[in-house]
Short mmCIF file of N, CA and C in Angstrom, two decimals:
data_model
loop_
_atom_site.label_atom_id
_atom_site.label_comp_id
_atom_site.label_asym_id
_atom_site.label_seq_id
_atom_site.Cartn_x
_atom_site.Cartn_y
_atom_site.Cartn_z
N GLN H 1 62.14 103.33 89.84
CA GLN H 1 60.98 102.80 90.51
C GLN H 1 59.87 103.85 90.61
N ALA H 2 60.28 105.08 90.92
CA ALA H 2 59.28 106.15 91.09
C ALA H 2 58.50 106.37 89.80
N ARG H 3 59.17 106.30 88.67
CA ARG H 3 58.48 106.50 87.40
C ARG H 3 57.51 105.36 87.11
N LYS H 4 57.85 104.16 87.54
CA LYS H 4 56.95 103.02 87.36
C LYS H 4 55.73 103.15 88.26
N ILE H 5 55.94 103.61 89.47
CA ILE H 5 54.84 103.78 90.42
C ILE H 5 53.95 104.94 90.02
N GLN H 6 54.49 105.88 89.26
CA GLN H 6 53.74 107.06 88.83
C GLN H 6 52.44 106.66 88.14
N VAL H 7 52.42 105.54 87.46
CA VAL H 7 51.22 105.05 86.77
C VAL H 7 50.13 104.71 87.79
N LEU H 8 50.52 104.30 88.98
CA LEU H 8 49.56 103.90 90.00
C LEU H 8 49.00 105.06 90.82
N LEU H 9 49.57 106.24 90.68
CA LEU H 9 49.17 107.37 91.52
C LEU H 9 47.68 107.70 91.46
N PRO H 10 47.01 107.63 90.30
CA PRO H 10 45.56 107.88 90.32
C PRO H 10 44.80 106.88 91.19
N HIS H 11 45.24 105.64 91.22
CA HIS H 11 44.59 104.64 92.05
C HIS H 11 44.89 104.88 93.53
N ILE H 12 46.09 105.31 93.81
CA ILE H 12 46.46 105.62 95.19
C ILE H 12 45.69 106.85 95.67
N THR H 13 45.41 107.77 94.77
CA THR H 13 44.63 108.96 95.12
C THR H 13 43.23 108.57 95.58
N GLU H 14 42.65 107.54 94.97
CA GLU H 14 41.33 107.08 95.36
C GLU H 14 41.31 106.62 96.82
N VAL H 15 42.41 106.08 97.27
CA VAL H 15 42.51 105.62 98.65
C VAL H 15 42.36 106.79 99.62
N LEU H 16 42.78 107.98 99.20
CA LEU H 16 42.66 109.15 100.06
C LEU H 16 41.21 109.51 100.33
N HIS H 17 40.30 109.05 99.48
CA HIS H 17 38.87 109.31 99.67
C HIS H 17 38.20 108.21 100.47
N ASP H 18 38.59 106.97 100.21
CA ASP H 18 37.82 105.84 100.71
C ASP H 18 38.52 104.99 101.76
N GLY H 19 39.82 105.10 101.89
CA GLY H 19 40.54 104.21 102.79
C GLY H 19 40.40 104.59 104.24
N ASN H 20 40.82 103.67 105.11
CA ASN H 20 40.84 104.02 106.53
C ASN H 20 42.06 104.88 106.80
N ARG H 21 42.16 105.40 107.98
CA ARG H 21 43.20 106.37 108.31
C ARG H 21 44.61 105.79 108.10
N GLY H 22 44.83 104.57 108.53
CA GLY H 22 46.15 103.95 108.37
C GLY H 22 46.56 103.82 106.92
N ILE H 23 45.62 103.43 106.09
CA ILE H 23 45.91 103.28 104.66
C ILE H 23 46.14 104.64 104.02
N LYS H 24 45.36 105.63 104.43
CA LYS H 24 45.54 106.99 103.90
C LYS H 24 46.93 107.50 104.24
N MET H 25 47.38 107.25 105.46
CA MET H 25 48.70 107.73 105.86
C MET H 25 49.79 107.04 105.05
N LYS H 26 49.62 105.76 104.79
CA LYS H 26 50.61 105.05 103.96
C LYS H 26 50.60 105.58 102.54
N ALA H 27 49.41 105.93 102.03
CA ALA H 27 49.32 106.50 100.69
C ALA H 27 50.05 107.85 100.63
N LEU H 28 49.93 108.65 101.68
CA LEU H 28 50.63 109.93 101.71
C LEU H 28 52.14 109.73 101.72
N VAL H 29 52.60 108.72 102.42
CA VAL H 29 54.04 108.42 102.43
C VAL H 29 54.49 107.99 101.04
N VAL H 30 53.67 107.20 100.35
CA VAL H 30 54.01 106.79 98.98
C VAL H 30 54.11 108.02 98.10
N PHE H 31 53.13 108.92 98.20
CA PHE H 31 53.18 110.15 97.41
C PHE H 31 54.44 110.95 97.71
N ARG H 32 54.76 111.09 98.97
CA ARG H 32 55.95 111.86 99.34
C ARG H 32 57.20 111.25 98.71
N ASN H 33 57.34 109.95 98.81
CA ASN H 33 58.52 109.28 98.27
C ASN H 33 58.59 109.35 96.74
N VAL H 34 57.47 109.15 96.10
CA VAL H 34 57.45 109.20 94.63
C VAL H 34 57.75 110.62 94.14
N MET H 35 57.13 111.61 94.76
CA MET H 35 57.33 112.99 94.33
C MET H 35 58.78 113.43 94.49
N ARG H 36 59.44 112.93 95.51
CA ARG H 36 60.84 113.30 95.74
C ARG H 36 61.78 112.72 94.69
N HIS H 37 61.36 111.63 94.06
CA HIS H 37 62.24 110.97 93.10
C HIS H 37 61.94 111.33 91.65
N LEU H 38 60.86 112.05 91.42
CA LEU H 38 60.55 112.49 90.07
C LEU H 38 61.24 113.82 89.79
N LYS H 39 61.49 114.06 88.53
CA LYS H 39 61.99 115.38 88.14
C LYS H 39 60.86 116.38 88.35
N ARG H 40 61.23 117.62 88.63
CA ARG H 40 60.21 118.63 88.93
C ARG H 40 59.22 118.79 87.80
N LYS H 41 59.69 118.69 86.57
CA LYS H 41 58.80 118.83 85.42
C LYS H 41 57.76 117.71 85.39
N GLU H 42 58.15 116.51 85.81
CA GLU H 42 57.22 115.38 85.86
C GLU H 42 56.28 115.50 87.07
N ALA H 43 56.82 115.97 88.17
CA ALA H 43 56.05 116.04 89.41
C ALA H 43 55.07 117.21 89.44
N SER H 44 55.32 118.25 88.68
CA SER H 44 54.52 119.46 88.73
C SER H 44 53.03 119.24 88.47
N PRO H 45 52.64 118.58 87.37
CA PRO H 45 51.20 118.39 87.15
C PRO H 45 50.55 117.48 88.20
N ILE H 46 51.31 116.54 88.71
CA ILE H 46 50.80 115.66 89.77
C ILE H 46 50.57 116.48 91.03
N ALA H 47 51.48 117.38 91.33
CA ALA H 47 51.38 118.22 92.52
C ALA H 47 50.12 119.08 92.48
N VAL H 48 49.80 119.63 91.32
CA VAL H 48 48.61 120.48 91.19
C VAL H 48 47.35 119.67 91.49
N GLN H 49 47.30 118.45 91.04
CA GLN H 49 46.13 117.60 91.31
C GLN H 49 46.11 117.13 92.76
N LEU H 50 47.26 116.81 93.28
CA LEU H 50 47.34 116.26 94.63
C LEU H 50 46.97 117.27 95.70
N VAL H 51 47.27 118.53 95.48
CA VAL H 51 47.01 119.54 96.51
C VAL H 51 45.51 119.60 96.85
N GLU H 52 44.65 119.41 95.89
CA GLU H 52 43.21 119.38 96.16
C GLU H 52 42.82 118.19 97.01
N GLU H 53 43.46 117.07 96.77
CA GLU H 53 43.15 115.86 97.51
C GLU H 53 43.60 115.96 98.96
N LEU H 54 44.57 116.81 99.22
CA LEU H 54 45.10 116.95 100.57
C LEU H 54 44.25 117.85 101.45
N LEU H 55 43.49 118.74 100.86
CA LEU H 55 42.72 119.72 101.65
C LEU H 55 41.83 119.08 102.71
N PRO H 56 41.04 118.05 102.40
CA PRO H 56 40.20 117.45 103.45
C PRO H 56 41.02 116.79 104.56
N LEU H 57 42.22 116.35 104.24
CA LEU H 57 43.04 115.66 105.23
C LEU H 57 43.68 116.63 106.23
N LEU H 58 43.72 117.90 105.89
CA LEU H 58 44.31 118.90 106.78
C LEU H 58 43.52 119.03 108.07
N ASP H 59 42.26 118.64 108.05
CA ASP H 59 41.40 118.78 109.23
C ASP H 59 41.06 117.44 109.86
N ASP H 60 41.83 116.42 109.57
CA ASP H 60 41.57 115.09 110.13
C ASP H 60 41.69 115.11 111.65
N GLU H 61 41.00 114.19 112.32
CA GLU H 61 41.07 114.07 113.77
C GLU H 61 42.47 113.73 114.26
N SER H 62 43.16 112.93 113.49
CA SER H 62 44.48 112.45 113.89
C SER H 62 45.53 113.53 113.67
N SER H 63 46.28 113.84 114.71
CA SER H 63 47.34 114.84 114.57
C SER H 63 48.43 114.34 113.63
N GLN H 64 48.66 113.03 113.60
CA GLN H 64 49.65 112.47 112.67
C GLN H 64 49.22 112.69 111.23
N MET H 65 47.94 112.49 110.96
CA MET H 65 47.42 112.69 109.60
C MET H 65 47.52 114.16 109.23
N ARG H 66 47.17 115.05 110.15
CA ARG H 66 47.27 116.48 109.87
C ARG H 66 48.71 116.88 109.58
N GLU H 67 49.62 116.40 110.41
CA GLU H 67 51.03 116.74 110.22
C GLU H 67 51.56 116.21 108.90
N LEU H 68 51.25 114.98 108.58
CA LEU H 68 51.72 114.37 107.34
C LEU H 68 51.13 115.06 106.12
N SER H 69 49.84 115.38 106.16
CA SER H 69 49.21 116.03 105.00
C SER H 69 49.71 117.46 104.83
N ILE H 70 49.94 118.18 105.93
CA ILE H 70 50.46 119.54 105.82
C ILE H 70 51.88 119.52 105.28
N SER H 71 52.67 118.57 105.75
CA SER H 71 54.05 118.44 105.27
C SER H 71 54.09 118.13 103.78
N LEU H 72 53.24 117.19 103.35
CA LEU H 72 53.19 116.86 101.93
C LEU H 72 52.65 118.04 101.12
N PHE H 73 51.68 118.75 101.67
CA PHE H 73 51.14 119.94 101.01
C PHE H 73 52.26 120.93 100.72
N ARG H 74 53.08 121.20 101.73
CA ARG H 74 54.22 122.12 101.56
C ARG H 74 55.16 121.61 100.47
N ASP H 75 55.46 120.32 100.50
CA ASP H 75 56.39 119.75 99.52
C ASP H 75 55.86 119.86 98.09
N VAL H 76 54.56 119.57 97.90
CA VAL H 76 54.03 119.61 96.53
C VAL H 76 53.91 121.04 96.02
N VAL H 77 53.65 121.99 96.91
CA VAL H 77 53.59 123.40 96.49
C VAL H 77 54.96 123.85 95.99
N GLU H 78 56.00 123.40 96.66
CA GLU H 78 57.36 123.77 96.26
C GLU H 78 57.82 123.06 94.99
N THR H 79 57.13 122.03 94.59
CA THR H 79 57.51 121.23 93.43
C THR H 79 57.07 121.86 92.11
N VAL H 80 56.04 122.67 92.15
CA VAL H 80 55.41 123.18 90.93
C VAL H 80 56.34 124.11 90.16
N VAL H 81 56.34 123.92 88.84
CA VAL H 81 57.15 124.76 87.95
C VAL H 81 56.31 125.18 86.74
N GLY H 82 56.79 126.19 86.04
CA GLY H 82 56.22 126.60 84.76
C GLY H 82 54.77 127.04 84.85
N LYS H 83 53.99 126.63 83.86
CA LYS H 83 52.60 127.07 83.74
C LYS H 83 51.70 126.51 84.84
N ASP H 84 52.17 125.47 85.52
CA ASP H 84 51.38 124.90 86.62
C ASP H 84 51.34 125.83 87.83
N LYS H 85 52.25 126.79 87.91
CA LYS H 85 52.29 127.70 89.06
C LYS H 85 51.00 128.51 89.18
N ARG H 86 50.46 128.96 88.08
CA ARG H 86 49.24 129.77 88.11
C ARG H 86 48.07 128.94 88.67
N ARG H 87 47.94 127.71 88.18
CA ARG H 87 46.87 126.84 88.68
C ARG H 87 47.06 126.53 90.16
N MET H 88 48.30 126.34 90.56
CA MET H 88 48.58 126.02 91.96
C MET H 88 48.27 127.20 92.86
N LYS H 89 48.57 128.42 92.40
CA LYS H 89 48.30 129.60 93.22
C LYS H 89 46.83 129.70 93.59
N LYS H 90 45.96 129.42 92.63
CA LYS H 90 44.52 129.47 92.89
C LYS H 90 44.13 128.47 93.97
N LYS H 91 44.68 127.29 93.88
CA LYS H 91 44.33 126.24 94.84
C LYS H 91 44.92 126.54 96.22
N VAL H 92 46.09 127.09 96.25
CA VAL H 92 46.73 127.40 97.52
C VAL H 92 45.99 128.53 98.23
N ARG H 93 45.51 129.51 97.48
CA ARG H 93 44.78 130.62 98.09
C ARG H 93 43.55 130.12 98.85
N ARG H 94 42.89 129.09 98.31
CA ARG H 94 41.71 128.54 98.97
C ARG H 94 42.07 127.82 100.27
N SER H 95 43.29 127.41 100.41
CA SER H 95 43.68 126.63 101.57
C SER H 95 44.42 127.45 102.62
N LEU H 96 44.69 128.71 102.36
CA LEU H 96 45.46 129.51 103.31
C LEU H 96 44.77 129.68 104.66
N LEU H 97 43.48 129.92 104.65
CA LEU H 97 42.77 130.12 105.92
C LEU H 97 42.79 128.84 106.77
N PRO H 98 42.44 127.68 106.19
CA PRO H 98 42.54 126.45 107.01
C PRO H 98 43.97 126.21 107.52
N LEU H 99 44.96 126.49 106.70
CA LEU H 99 46.34 126.31 107.14
C LEU H 99 46.70 127.29 108.24
N PHE H 100 46.20 128.50 108.15
CA PHE H 100 46.45 129.49 109.19
C PHE H 100 45.92 129.02 110.54
N PHE H 101 44.72 128.43 110.54
CA PHE H 101 44.15 127.94 111.79
C PHE H 101 45.01 126.83 112.40
N HIS H 102 45.68 126.08 111.58
CA HIS H 102 46.53 125.00 112.09
C HIS H 102 47.81 125.53 112.75
N MET H 103 48.12 126.79 112.54
CA MET H 103 49.29 127.36 113.21
C MET H 103 49.07 127.41 114.72
N HIS H 104 47.82 127.30 115.14
CA HIS H 104 47.48 127.31 116.56
C HIS H 104 46.94 125.95 117.00
N ASP H 105 47.32 124.92 116.28
CA ASP H 105 46.90 123.56 116.61
C ASP H 105 47.44 123.18 117.99
N GLU H 106 46.67 122.37 118.71
CA GLU H 106 47.10 121.95 120.05
C GLU H 106 48.31 121.02 120.00
N THR H 107 48.56 120.40 118.85
CA THR H 107 49.72 119.54 118.69
C THR H 107 50.84 120.39 118.11
N ASP H 108 51.93 120.49 118.84
CA ASP H 108 53.05 121.35 118.43
C ASP H 108 53.60 121.02 117.06
N SER H 109 53.72 119.73 116.74
CA SER H 109 54.30 119.35 115.45
C SER H 109 53.40 119.77 114.30
N VAL H 110 52.11 119.80 114.50
CA VAL H 110 51.17 120.26 113.46
C VAL H 110 51.28 121.77 113.32
N ALA H 111 51.31 122.47 114.43
CA ALA H 111 51.41 123.93 114.39
C ALA H 111 52.70 124.40 113.74
N LYS H 112 53.73 123.64 113.94
CA LYS H 112 55.03 123.97 113.36
C LYS H 112 54.96 123.89 111.85
#
């Protein structure tokens, strides 16, 4: 099923830009589930693209959205293999400062 849904991921990514908060959160759950069921070699290029889409969500008003996006961010960073690691490192470096600030988030689950 995950491989079949993989075709829809670019369309689901668009929801992260335009959807309301509830739909965005459901899209993040879909990404989490699909990424967990793909082989790392298949998930790696998707992870590199997805990490950029997650950056704006790290600062969302909703603590649930922040927690979910940070959790998915961690998962996709760990998924990357091979030549995608270099591209991912560049993207992760840009997000370290915003992630550092979230370590002091007022919501304990986000800070964790």
